Short mmCIF file of C-alpha atoms in Angstrom, two decimals:
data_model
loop_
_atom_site.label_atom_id
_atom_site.label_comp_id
_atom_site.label_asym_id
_atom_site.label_seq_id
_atom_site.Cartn_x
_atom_site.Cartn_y
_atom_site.Cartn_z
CA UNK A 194 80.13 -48.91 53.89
CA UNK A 195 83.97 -47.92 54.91
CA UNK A 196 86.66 -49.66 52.14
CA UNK A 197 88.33 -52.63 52.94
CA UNK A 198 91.66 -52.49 54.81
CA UNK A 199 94.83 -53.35 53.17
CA UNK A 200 98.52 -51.91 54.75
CA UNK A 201 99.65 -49.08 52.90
CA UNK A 202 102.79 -50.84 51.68
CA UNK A 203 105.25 -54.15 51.50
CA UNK A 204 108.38 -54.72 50.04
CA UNK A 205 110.59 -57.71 49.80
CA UNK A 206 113.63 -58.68 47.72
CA UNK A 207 113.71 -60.51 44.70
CA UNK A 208 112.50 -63.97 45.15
CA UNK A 209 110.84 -63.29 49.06
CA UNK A 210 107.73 -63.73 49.57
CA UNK A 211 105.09 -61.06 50.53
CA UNK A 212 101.75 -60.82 51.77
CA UNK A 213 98.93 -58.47 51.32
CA UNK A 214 96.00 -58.44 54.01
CA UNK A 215 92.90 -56.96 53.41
CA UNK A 216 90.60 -56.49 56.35
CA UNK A 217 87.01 -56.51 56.13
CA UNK A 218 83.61 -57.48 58.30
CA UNK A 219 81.23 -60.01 58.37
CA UNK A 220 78.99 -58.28 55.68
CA UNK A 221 81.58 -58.20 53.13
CA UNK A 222 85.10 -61.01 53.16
CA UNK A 223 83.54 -62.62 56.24
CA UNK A 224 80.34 -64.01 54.50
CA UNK A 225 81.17 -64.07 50.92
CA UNK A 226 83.70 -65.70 48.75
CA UNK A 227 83.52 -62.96 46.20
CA UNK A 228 87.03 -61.40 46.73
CA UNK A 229 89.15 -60.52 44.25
CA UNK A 230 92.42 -59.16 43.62
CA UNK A 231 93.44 -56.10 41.04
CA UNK A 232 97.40 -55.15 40.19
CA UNK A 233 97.60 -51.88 39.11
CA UNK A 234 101.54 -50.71 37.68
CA UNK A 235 101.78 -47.26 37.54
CA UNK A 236 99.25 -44.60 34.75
CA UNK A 237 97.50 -48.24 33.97
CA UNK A 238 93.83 -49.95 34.57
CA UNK A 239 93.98 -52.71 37.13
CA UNK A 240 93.97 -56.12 36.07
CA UNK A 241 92.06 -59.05 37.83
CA UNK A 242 94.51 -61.32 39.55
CA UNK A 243 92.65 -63.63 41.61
CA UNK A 244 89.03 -64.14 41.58
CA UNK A 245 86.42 -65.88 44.55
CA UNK A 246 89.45 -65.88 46.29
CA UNK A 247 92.03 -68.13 45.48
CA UNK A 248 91.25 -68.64 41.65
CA UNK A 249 93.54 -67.64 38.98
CA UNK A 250 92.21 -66.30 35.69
CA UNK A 251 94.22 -67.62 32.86
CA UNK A 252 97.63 -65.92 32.05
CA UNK A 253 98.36 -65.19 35.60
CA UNK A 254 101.55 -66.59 36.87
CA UNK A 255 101.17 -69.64 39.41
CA UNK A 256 103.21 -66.97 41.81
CA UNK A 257 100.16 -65.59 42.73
CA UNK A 258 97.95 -67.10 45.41
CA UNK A 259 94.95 -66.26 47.65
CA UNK A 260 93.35 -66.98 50.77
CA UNK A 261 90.76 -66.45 53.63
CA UNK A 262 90.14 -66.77 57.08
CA UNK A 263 87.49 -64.76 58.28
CA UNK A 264 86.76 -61.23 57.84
CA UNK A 265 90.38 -60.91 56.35
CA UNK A 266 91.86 -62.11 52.54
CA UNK A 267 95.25 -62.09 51.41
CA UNK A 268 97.34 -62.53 48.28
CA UNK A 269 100.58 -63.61 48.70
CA UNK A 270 103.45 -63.24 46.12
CA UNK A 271 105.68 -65.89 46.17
CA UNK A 272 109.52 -65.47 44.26
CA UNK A 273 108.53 -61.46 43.62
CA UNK A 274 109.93 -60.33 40.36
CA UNK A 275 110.69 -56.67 39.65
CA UNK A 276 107.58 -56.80 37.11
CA UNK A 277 105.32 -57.10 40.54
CA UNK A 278 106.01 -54.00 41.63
CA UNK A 279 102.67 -52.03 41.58
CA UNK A 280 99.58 -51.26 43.50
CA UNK A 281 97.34 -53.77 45.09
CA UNK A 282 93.86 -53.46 45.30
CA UNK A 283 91.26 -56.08 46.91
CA UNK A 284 87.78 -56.24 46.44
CA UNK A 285 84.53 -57.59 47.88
CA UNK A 286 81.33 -57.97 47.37
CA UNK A 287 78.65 -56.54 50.22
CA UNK A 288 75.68 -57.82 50.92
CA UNK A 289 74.84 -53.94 52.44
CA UNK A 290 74.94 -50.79 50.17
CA UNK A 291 77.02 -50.52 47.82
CA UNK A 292 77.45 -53.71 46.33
CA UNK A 293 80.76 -53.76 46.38
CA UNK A 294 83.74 -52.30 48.01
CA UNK A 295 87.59 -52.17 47.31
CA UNK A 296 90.47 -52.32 49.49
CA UNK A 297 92.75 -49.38 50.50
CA UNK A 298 95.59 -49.97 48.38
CA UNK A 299 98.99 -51.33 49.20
CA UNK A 300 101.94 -50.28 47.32
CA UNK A 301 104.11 -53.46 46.43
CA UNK A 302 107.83 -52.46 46.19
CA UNK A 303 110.94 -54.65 44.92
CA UNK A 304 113.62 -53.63 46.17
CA UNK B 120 88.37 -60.79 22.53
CA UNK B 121 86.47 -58.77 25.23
CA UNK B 122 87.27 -55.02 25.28
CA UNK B 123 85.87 -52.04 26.74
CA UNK B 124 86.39 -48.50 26.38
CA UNK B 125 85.40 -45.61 28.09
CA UNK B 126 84.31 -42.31 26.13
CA UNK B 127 83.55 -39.16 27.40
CA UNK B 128 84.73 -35.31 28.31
CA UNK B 129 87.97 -34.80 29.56
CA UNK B 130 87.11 -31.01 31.53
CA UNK B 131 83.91 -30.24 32.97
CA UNK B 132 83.04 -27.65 34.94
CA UNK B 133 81.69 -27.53 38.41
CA UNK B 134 77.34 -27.88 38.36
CA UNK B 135 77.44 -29.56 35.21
CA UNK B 136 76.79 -33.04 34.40
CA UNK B 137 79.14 -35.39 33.19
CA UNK B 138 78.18 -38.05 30.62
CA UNK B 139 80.15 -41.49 30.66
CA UNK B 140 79.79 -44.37 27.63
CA UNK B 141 81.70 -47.40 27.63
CA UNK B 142 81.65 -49.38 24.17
CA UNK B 143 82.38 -52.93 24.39
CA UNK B 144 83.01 -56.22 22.27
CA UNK B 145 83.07 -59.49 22.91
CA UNK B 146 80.31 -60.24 24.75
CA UNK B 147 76.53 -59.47 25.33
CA UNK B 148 75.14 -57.55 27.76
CA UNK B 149 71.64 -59.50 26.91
CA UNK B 150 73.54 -62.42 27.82
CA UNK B 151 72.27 -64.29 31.77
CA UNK B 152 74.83 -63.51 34.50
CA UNK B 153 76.74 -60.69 32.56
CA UNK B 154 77.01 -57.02 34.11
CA UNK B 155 79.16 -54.26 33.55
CA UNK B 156 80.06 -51.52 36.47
CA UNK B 157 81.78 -47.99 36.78
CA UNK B 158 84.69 -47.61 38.88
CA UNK B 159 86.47 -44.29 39.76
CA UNK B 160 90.08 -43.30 41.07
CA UNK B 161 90.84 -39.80 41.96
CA UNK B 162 94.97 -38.83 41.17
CA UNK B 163 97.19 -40.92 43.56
CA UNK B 164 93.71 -42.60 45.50
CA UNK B 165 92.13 -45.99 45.48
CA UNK B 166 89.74 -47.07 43.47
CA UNK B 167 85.58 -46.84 44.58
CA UNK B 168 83.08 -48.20 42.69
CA UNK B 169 80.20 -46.34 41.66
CA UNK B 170 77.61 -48.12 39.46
CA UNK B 171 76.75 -51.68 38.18
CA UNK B 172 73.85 -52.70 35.46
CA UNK B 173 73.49 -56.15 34.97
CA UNK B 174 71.74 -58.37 31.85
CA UNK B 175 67.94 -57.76 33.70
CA UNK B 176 68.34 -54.39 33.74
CA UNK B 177 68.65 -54.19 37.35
CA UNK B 178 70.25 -51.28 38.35
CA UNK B 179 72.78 -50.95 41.66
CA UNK B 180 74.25 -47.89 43.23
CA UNK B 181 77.10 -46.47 45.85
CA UNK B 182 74.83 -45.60 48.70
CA UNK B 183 77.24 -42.16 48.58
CA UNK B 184 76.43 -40.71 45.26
CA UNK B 185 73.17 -42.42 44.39
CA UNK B 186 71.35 -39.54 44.31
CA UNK B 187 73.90 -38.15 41.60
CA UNK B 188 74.30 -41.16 39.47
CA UNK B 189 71.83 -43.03 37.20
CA UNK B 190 73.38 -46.20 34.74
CA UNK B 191 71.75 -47.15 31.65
CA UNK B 192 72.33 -49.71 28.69
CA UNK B 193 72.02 -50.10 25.16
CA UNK B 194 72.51 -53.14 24.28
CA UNK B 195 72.04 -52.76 20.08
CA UNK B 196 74.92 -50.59 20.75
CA UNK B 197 76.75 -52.38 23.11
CA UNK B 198 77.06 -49.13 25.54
CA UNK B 199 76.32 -48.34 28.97
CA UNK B 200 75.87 -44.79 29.80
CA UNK B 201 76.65 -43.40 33.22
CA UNK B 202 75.56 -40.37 34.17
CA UNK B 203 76.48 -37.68 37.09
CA UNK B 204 75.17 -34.46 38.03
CA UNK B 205 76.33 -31.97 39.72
CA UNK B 206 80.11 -32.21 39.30
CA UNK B 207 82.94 -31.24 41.58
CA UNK B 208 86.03 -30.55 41.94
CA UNK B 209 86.48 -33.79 44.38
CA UNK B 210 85.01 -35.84 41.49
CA UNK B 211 88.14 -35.03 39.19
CA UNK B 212 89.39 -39.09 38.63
CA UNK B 213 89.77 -41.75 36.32
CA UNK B 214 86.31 -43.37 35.47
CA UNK B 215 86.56 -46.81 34.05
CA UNK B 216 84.05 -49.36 33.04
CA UNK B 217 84.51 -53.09 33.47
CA UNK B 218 82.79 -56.39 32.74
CA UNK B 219 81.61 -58.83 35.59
CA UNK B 220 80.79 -62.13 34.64
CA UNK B 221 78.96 -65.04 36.87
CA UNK B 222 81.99 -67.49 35.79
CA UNK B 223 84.25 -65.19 38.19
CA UNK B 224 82.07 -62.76 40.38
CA UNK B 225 84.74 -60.37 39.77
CA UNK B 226 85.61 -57.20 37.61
CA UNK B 227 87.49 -59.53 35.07
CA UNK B 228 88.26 -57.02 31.73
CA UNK B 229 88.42 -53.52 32.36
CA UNK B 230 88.65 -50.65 30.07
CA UNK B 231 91.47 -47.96 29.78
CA UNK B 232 89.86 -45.43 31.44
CA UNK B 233 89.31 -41.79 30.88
CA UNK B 234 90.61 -39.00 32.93
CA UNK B 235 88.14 -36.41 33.85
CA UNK B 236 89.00 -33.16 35.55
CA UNK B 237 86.19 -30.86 37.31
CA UNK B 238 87.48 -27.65 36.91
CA UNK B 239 85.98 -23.51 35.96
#
């Protein structure tokens, strides 16, 4: 089972918008709605973001969104703050070996 | 409050096996739908997940090191073990443990993690 594929990095200015893809097949994104989303700021754990997709766990700023079509998710970050800037990590689970699989990593910058 | 925290040694050396235990509060492992998993990250790559044990005692394994890893629980303790054999230097990372629940199908609290470096 290869990891999920997210680019390796996006930036945008305060208060763009970015997106994050993250590519997968029909075993993982495509047929379940178990993807989540992990932000990870630099020598810290990840922290859940958005959960079967487009849910927000409580505390999480309305800024964040998610979505599917397909085999591919995305988050999107709308009005990016300089406290957004960290790595990205998306997540799936498979229905072949493992049971689940993370993204690739992409590197959100501010700039 | 739901915590976790991962215990274990910081250096081993290569052919040795590594023991993981991650404490946690807040929850019960006994409880229907909960589950708690390993996840690794070598220095500067992305994360891979490893193991998951879930409130049956049903067990679940990266196809990749399966033969290498075996998960267990206590929960009186509130600990899952994870174990590894046969070290490497390619397994230097951070290990964390992290709590799945039904109510979000995702890795919703995570621990710290510890850093553990493969090394003679």
């Amino acid at each position: 089972q290869s990891a999920l594929t997210q680019p390796p990095s996006v930036s945008g200015s305060p208060g763009q918008s970015v997106t994050i893809s993250c590519t997968g097949t029909s075993s993982d994104v495509g047929s379940y709605n178990r993807v989540s989303w992990y932000q990870q700021p630099p020598g810290t754990a990840p922290k859940l973001m958005i959960y079967e997709v487009s849910n927000r766990p409580s505390g999480v700023p309305d800024r964040f969104s998610g979505s599917k079509s397909g085999n591919t998710a995305s988050l999107t970050i709308s009005g990016l703050q300089a406290e957004d800037e960290a790595d990205y990590y998306c997540s799936s689970y498979t229905s072949s070996s493992p049971l689940y699989v993370f993204g690739t990593g992409t590197k959100v910058t501010v700039l | 409050q739901v915590t976790l925290r991962e215990s274990g040694p910081a250096l081993v050396k290569p052919t040795q096996t590594l023991t993981l235990t991650c404490t946690f509060s807040g929850f019960s492992l006994s409880t229907s739908g909960m589950c708690v998993s390993w996840i690794r990250q070598p220095p500067g790559k992305a994360l891979e997940w490893l193991a998951l044990i879930d409130w049956d005692d049903d067990k679940y394994y990266s196809t990749s090191l399966k033969t290498r890893l075996t998960i267990s629980k206590d929960t009186s303790k509130n600990q899952v073990v994870l174990t590894m054999t046969n070290m490497d230097p390619v397994d230097t990372a951070t290990y964390y443990c992290a709590r799945i629940s039904l109510s979000s199908n995702a890795f919703d609290i995570w621990g710290q993690g510890t850093m553990v470096t493969v090394s003679s």
